[in-house]
Amino acid sequence: MSFAKATLIEPLAVMLHVMELVQIQVGDTVAVLGAGPIGVLTAIMARIAGAARIFIADKVAHRVALAQEIAADVAVNTASASFYQAVMDHTRGRGVDVVFDAAAAPETIQSAIHVARMGGQLVLIWIPSVHDMRVDLLTAMAKELKIQTIKRSNHNTRAAIELLESGRIPEKIVTHQVPFDKTPAAFEMLAAYADGVGKVVIEID
C-alpha cells in the first residue's frame, strides 16, 4: 500500500463506523453535502453498502467534478444550481432516504434537512465550524427525521486497511503530495481551494 493511500486509513475507519450506525439498505437513495475527502469517502461507502442513487453537493467546481467521476450519480455545484431542486427532480419530490452533512456549515445542515424524505435519516459527520448553529428543528420534527451524530471510529482500523487493500477505494482522493518544507503553502492552497485540491499529504523524509 502506498503512503498516500495509507493516509486514508483513519478517515475510512470513521466511515466504516458511520455505516455500522446508519445501516443503509440496498436500493436506498443517499445525499451528501460536501464533496471534500470525507464527503467523497461517504459517497463511496454508501455505494458499497448498497445505495442505488447518490447525490452530492459542493460549491467548489473541481470537487464537484471529482465526486461525479468517482462517487456520485448526480453532483451539483451549489454555486450555480439548487441541490434541493436536483434531488426533488430525481426522486419525484420524495427526497432521499439518508442524507449526510459532511460540510459543517449552517446552510448545509438546513439543506440536509430539506432534502431528506419523511422518516429519513440525517447523519452529521462533522465537527461544527461554529459553537452555536441555527437548525430548522421544526421541519426535522415534522418529517420525523432520525438524527445520528458521529464522533470517531470504533475498532474499524483493520477493516479499513483490508478495504483499501481490496482496491475499492480510489487513491485519486489524494490530490496532492507535498514535501514537509512546503507545508505552509499547502495550507494556503487548502484554504483557497486552489489547484484542484482535495486531500493533501505532507511527505516527511
Tab-separated table of C-alpha atoms in Angstrom:
chain	number	residue	atom	x	y	z
A	1	MET	CA	0.000	0.000	0.000
A	2	SER	CA	1.347	3.429	-0.906
A	3	PHE	CA	1.951	6.075	1.748
A	4	ALA	CA	-0.705	8.284	0.130
A	5	LYS	CA	-3.323	5.553	0.248
A	6	ALA	CA	-2.382	4.710	3.845
A	7	THR	CA	-3.371	8.245	4.880
A	8	LEU	CA	-6.957	7.236	4.104
A	9	ILE	CA	-6.986	4.534	6.804
A	10	GLU	CA	-8.194	6.752	9.650
A	11	PRO	CA	-10.987	8.603	7.782
A	12	LEU	CA	-12.095	5.349	6.169
A	13	ALA	CA	-12.275	3.712	9.603
A	14	VAL	CA	-14.604	6.524	10.675
A	15	MET	CA	-16.738	5.929	7.581
A	16	LEU	CA	-16.982	2.222	8.390
A	17	HIS	CA	-18.255	3.129	11.857
A	18	VAL	CA	-20.741	5.533	10.255
A	19	MET	CA	-22.093	2.732	8.077
A	20	GLU	CA	-22.437	0.460	11.119
A	21	LEU	CA	-24.601	3.072	12.826
A	22	VAL	CA	-26.656	4.173	9.834
A	23	GLN	CA	-27.400	0.793	8.231
A	24	ILE	CA	-28.049	1.858	4.640
A	25	GLN	CA	-30.409	-0.543	2.893
A	26	VAL	CA	-29.912	-1.924	-0.604
A	27	GLY	CA	-31.712	0.407	-3.008
A	28	ASP	CA	-31.647	3.475	-0.731
A	29	THR	CA	-31.201	6.955	-2.126
A	30	VAL	CA	-28.441	8.958	-0.445
A	31	ALA	CA	-27.391	12.609	-0.446
A	32	VAL	CA	-24.061	14.010	0.727
A	33	LEU	CA	-23.472	17.691	1.486
A	34	GLY	CA	-19.794	18.454	0.946
A	35	ALA	CA	-17.528	16.875	-1.671
A	36	GLY	CA	-14.239	17.106	0.179
A	37	PRO	CA	-12.322	13.927	1.064
A	38	ILE	CA	-14.775	12.949	3.817
A	39	GLY	CA	-17.814	13.606	1.644
A	40	VAL	CA	-16.402	11.604	-1.257
A	41	LEU	CA	-15.472	8.719	1.057
A	42	THR	CA	-19.003	8.844	2.461
A	43	ALA	CA	-20.480	8.538	-1.020
A	44	ILE	CA	-18.163	5.651	-1.905
A	45	MET	CA	-19.030	3.794	1.287
A	46	ALA	CA	-22.744	4.397	0.726
A	47	ARG	CA	-22.381	2.773	-2.690
A	48	ILE	CA	-20.561	-0.216	-1.209
A	49	ALA	CA	-23.338	-0.503	1.398
A	50	GLY	CA	-25.945	-0.792	-1.347
A	51	ALA	CA	-27.189	2.709	-2.156
A	52	ALA	CA	-28.869	2.819	-5.558
A	53	ARG	CA	-28.555	6.528	-6.286
A	54	ILE	CA	-26.182	9.025	-4.712
A	55	PHE	CA	-26.414	12.815	-4.860
A	56	ILE	CA	-23.527	15.033	-3.770
A	57	ALA	CA	-23.242	18.808	-3.463
A	58	ASP	CA	-20.431	21.308	-3.126
A	59	LYS	CA	-19.759	24.897	-4.154
A	60	VAL	CA	-16.214	24.208	-5.418
A	61	ALA	CA	-16.250	23.172	-9.075
A	62	HIS	CA	-13.276	20.786	-9.074
A	63	ARG	CA	-14.624	18.929	-6.049
A	64	VAL	CA	-17.966	18.512	-7.770
A	65	ALA	CA	-16.199	17.153	-10.855
A	66	LEU	CA	-14.154	14.611	-8.869
A	67	ALA	CA	-17.220	13.475	-6.938
A	68	GLN	CA	-19.115	12.967	-10.180
A	69	GLU	CA	-16.229	10.931	-11.578
A	70	ILE	CA	-15.662	8.521	-8.706
A	71	ALA	CA	-18.555	8.625	-6.264
A	72	ALA	CA	-21.907	10.117	-7.279
A	73	ASP	CA	-24.701	9.660	-9.783
A	74	VAL	CA	-25.674	13.324	-9.564
A	75	ALA	CA	-23.180	16.006	-8.478
A	76	VAL	CA	-24.400	19.578	-8.094
A	77	ASN	CA	-22.390	22.787	-7.910
A	78	THR	CA	-24.415	24.793	-5.426
A	79	ALA	CA	-22.668	27.987	-6.500
A	80	SER	CA	-24.847	27.925	-9.607
A	81	ALA	CA	-27.645	25.392	-9.093
A	82	SER	CA	-30.155	24.235	-6.479
A	83	PHE	CA	-29.292	20.958	-4.776
A	84	TYR	CA	-32.803	20.746	-3.370
A	85	GLN	CA	-34.318	21.036	-6.830
A	86	ALA	CA	-31.957	18.433	-8.274
A	87	VAL	CA	-32.813	15.929	-5.543
A	88	MET	CA	-36.545	16.550	-5.841
A	89	ASP	CA	-36.447	16.255	-9.628
A	90	HIS	CA	-34.657	12.894	-9.471
A	91	THR	CA	-36.771	11.463	-6.622
A	92	ARG	CA	-40.147	12.712	-7.897
A	93	GLY	CA	-40.482	15.030	-4.926
A	94	ARG	CA	-39.894	12.328	-2.313
A	95	GLY	CA	-36.431	13.229	-1.058
A	96	VAL	CA	-33.652	10.834	-0.080
A	97	ASP	CA	-33.640	8.015	2.437
A	98	VAL	CA	-30.348	9.038	4.061
A	99	VAL	CA	-28.598	12.406	3.964
A	100	PHE	CA	-25.088	13.066	5.267
A	101	ASP	CA	-23.839	16.535	6.138
A	102	ALA	CA	-20.067	16.454	5.666
A	103	ALA	CA	-19.572	20.210	5.315
A	104	ALA	CA	-20.245	21.599	8.809
A	105	ALA	CA	-21.793	24.851	7.611
A	106	PRO	CA	-25.083	26.373	8.823
A	107	GLU	CA	-26.516	26.338	5.304
A	108	THR	CA	-25.651	22.692	4.659
A	109	ILE	CA	-27.452	21.296	7.679
A	110	GLN	CA	-30.565	23.199	6.580
A	111	SER	CA	-30.215	21.800	3.074
A	112	ALA	CA	-29.736	18.314	4.505
A	113	ILE	CA	-32.976	18.552	6.474
A	114	HIS	CA	-34.887	19.767	3.442
A	115	VAL	CA	-33.725	17.050	1.001
A	116	ALA	CA	-34.480	14.186	3.410
A	117	ARG	CA	-37.690	12.252	2.874
A	118	MET	CA	-40.369	11.801	5.521
A	119	GLY	CA	-38.969	9.444	8.144
A	120	GLY	CA	-35.493	9.625	6.634
A	121	GLN	CA	-32.120	9.693	8.352
A	122	LEU	CA	-29.939	12.775	8.882
A	123	VAL	CA	-26.305	11.974	9.663
A	124	LEU	CA	-23.899	14.634	10.938
A	125	ILE	CA	-20.305	13.627	10.243
A	126	TRP	CA	-18.520	16.836	11.083
A	127	ILE	CA	-17.025	18.991	13.789
A	128	PRO	CA	-19.124	22.189	13.873
A	129	SER	CA	-17.466	25.260	12.390
A	130	VAL	CA	-19.291	27.426	14.931
A	131	HIS	CA	-20.323	26.670	18.510
A	132	ASP	CA	-23.939	27.715	18.099
A	133	MET	CA	-25.791	26.824	14.906
A	134	ARG	CA	-29.360	27.601	13.895
A	135	VAL	CA	-31.159	24.432	12.862
A	136	ASP	CA	-34.645	24.055	11.380
A	137	LEU	CA	-35.814	21.608	14.016
A	138	LEU	CA	-39.466	22.244	13.164
A	139	THR	CA	-39.012	20.740	9.702
A	140	ALA	CA	-36.885	17.917	11.121
A	141	MET	CA	-39.636	17.135	13.624
A	142	ALA	CA	-42.400	17.414	11.024
A	143	LYS	CA	-40.530	14.882	8.895
A	144	GLU	CA	-39.793	12.662	11.919
A	145	LEU	CA	-36.144	12.502	10.900
A	146	LYS	CA	-33.778	10.166	12.703
A	147	ILE	CA	-30.664	12.174	13.584
A	148	GLN	CA	-27.325	10.398	14.004
A	149	THR	CA	-24.089	12.036	15.116
A	150	ILE	CA	-20.594	10.619	14.758
A	151	LYS	CA	-17.560	11.134	16.983
A	152	ARG	CA	-14.852	8.714	15.827
A	153	SER	CA	-14.205	5.207	14.568
A	154	ASN	CA	-14.818	2.182	16.767
A	155	HIS	CA	-12.170	-0.519	16.278
A	156	ASN	CA	-12.586	-0.271	12.490
A	157	THR	CA	-8.934	0.212	11.532
A	158	ARG	CA	-8.242	-3.370	10.440
A	159	ALA	CA	-11.357	-3.397	8.255
A	160	ALA	CA	-10.307	-0.055	6.745
A	161	ILE	CA	-6.880	-1.443	5.836
A	162	GLU	CA	-8.449	-4.505	4.231
A	163	LEU	CA	-10.858	-2.360	2.230
A	164	LEU	CA	-8.039	-0.143	0.970
A	165	GLU	CA	-6.015	-3.210	0.010
A	166	SER	CA	-9.001	-4.529	-1.962
A	167	GLY	CA	-8.689	-1.653	-4.428
A	168	ARG	CA	-12.271	-0.464	-3.970
A	169	ILE	CA	-11.233	2.971	-2.679
A	170	PRO	CA	-9.706	5.175	-5.417
A	171	GLU	CA	-6.375	6.711	-4.458
A	172	LYS	CA	-7.152	9.833	-6.505
A	173	ILE	CA	-8.994	11.183	-3.443
A	174	VAL	CA	-5.449	12.241	-2.518
A	175	THR	CA	-4.823	15.048	-4.989
A	176	HIS	CA	-1.522	16.469	-3.734
A	177	GLN	CA	1.643	15.181	-2.077
A	178	VAL	CA	3.968	17.937	-0.928
A	179	PRO	CA	7.309	17.959	0.910
A	180	PHE	CA	7.396	18.965	4.555
A	181	ASP	CA	9.095	22.300	3.863
A	182	LYS	CA	6.123	23.289	1.673
A	183	THR	CA	3.586	22.749	4.458
A	184	PRO	CA	2.626	26.451	4.843
A	185	ALA	CA	1.970	26.701	1.106
A	186	ALA	CA	-0.125	23.528	1.273
A	187	PHE	CA	-2.336	25.047	3.964
A	188	GLU	CA	-2.729	28.197	1.879
A	189	MET	CA	-3.738	26.060	-1.097
A	190	LEU	CA	-6.310	24.236	1.015
A	191	ALA	CA	-7.735	27.464	2.404
A	192	ALA	CA	-8.123	28.891	-1.100
A	193	TYR	CA	-9.414	25.638	-2.676
A	194	ALA	CA	-6.694	26.215	-5.274
A	195	ASP	CA	-5.088	23.949	-7.875
A	196	GLY	CA	-7.826	21.311	-7.784
A	197	VAL	CA	-7.004	20.480	-4.181
A	198	GLY	CA	-8.772	17.632	-2.392
A	199	LYS	CA	-6.806	15.691	0.223
A	200	VAL	CA	-3.208	16.787	0.756
A	201	VAL	CA	-0.470	14.509	2.084
A	202	ILE	CA	2.640	16.021	3.673
A	203	GLU	CA	5.705	13.894	2.935
A	204	ILE	CA	8.355	13.650	5.655
A	205	ASP	CA	11.719	12.198	4.634
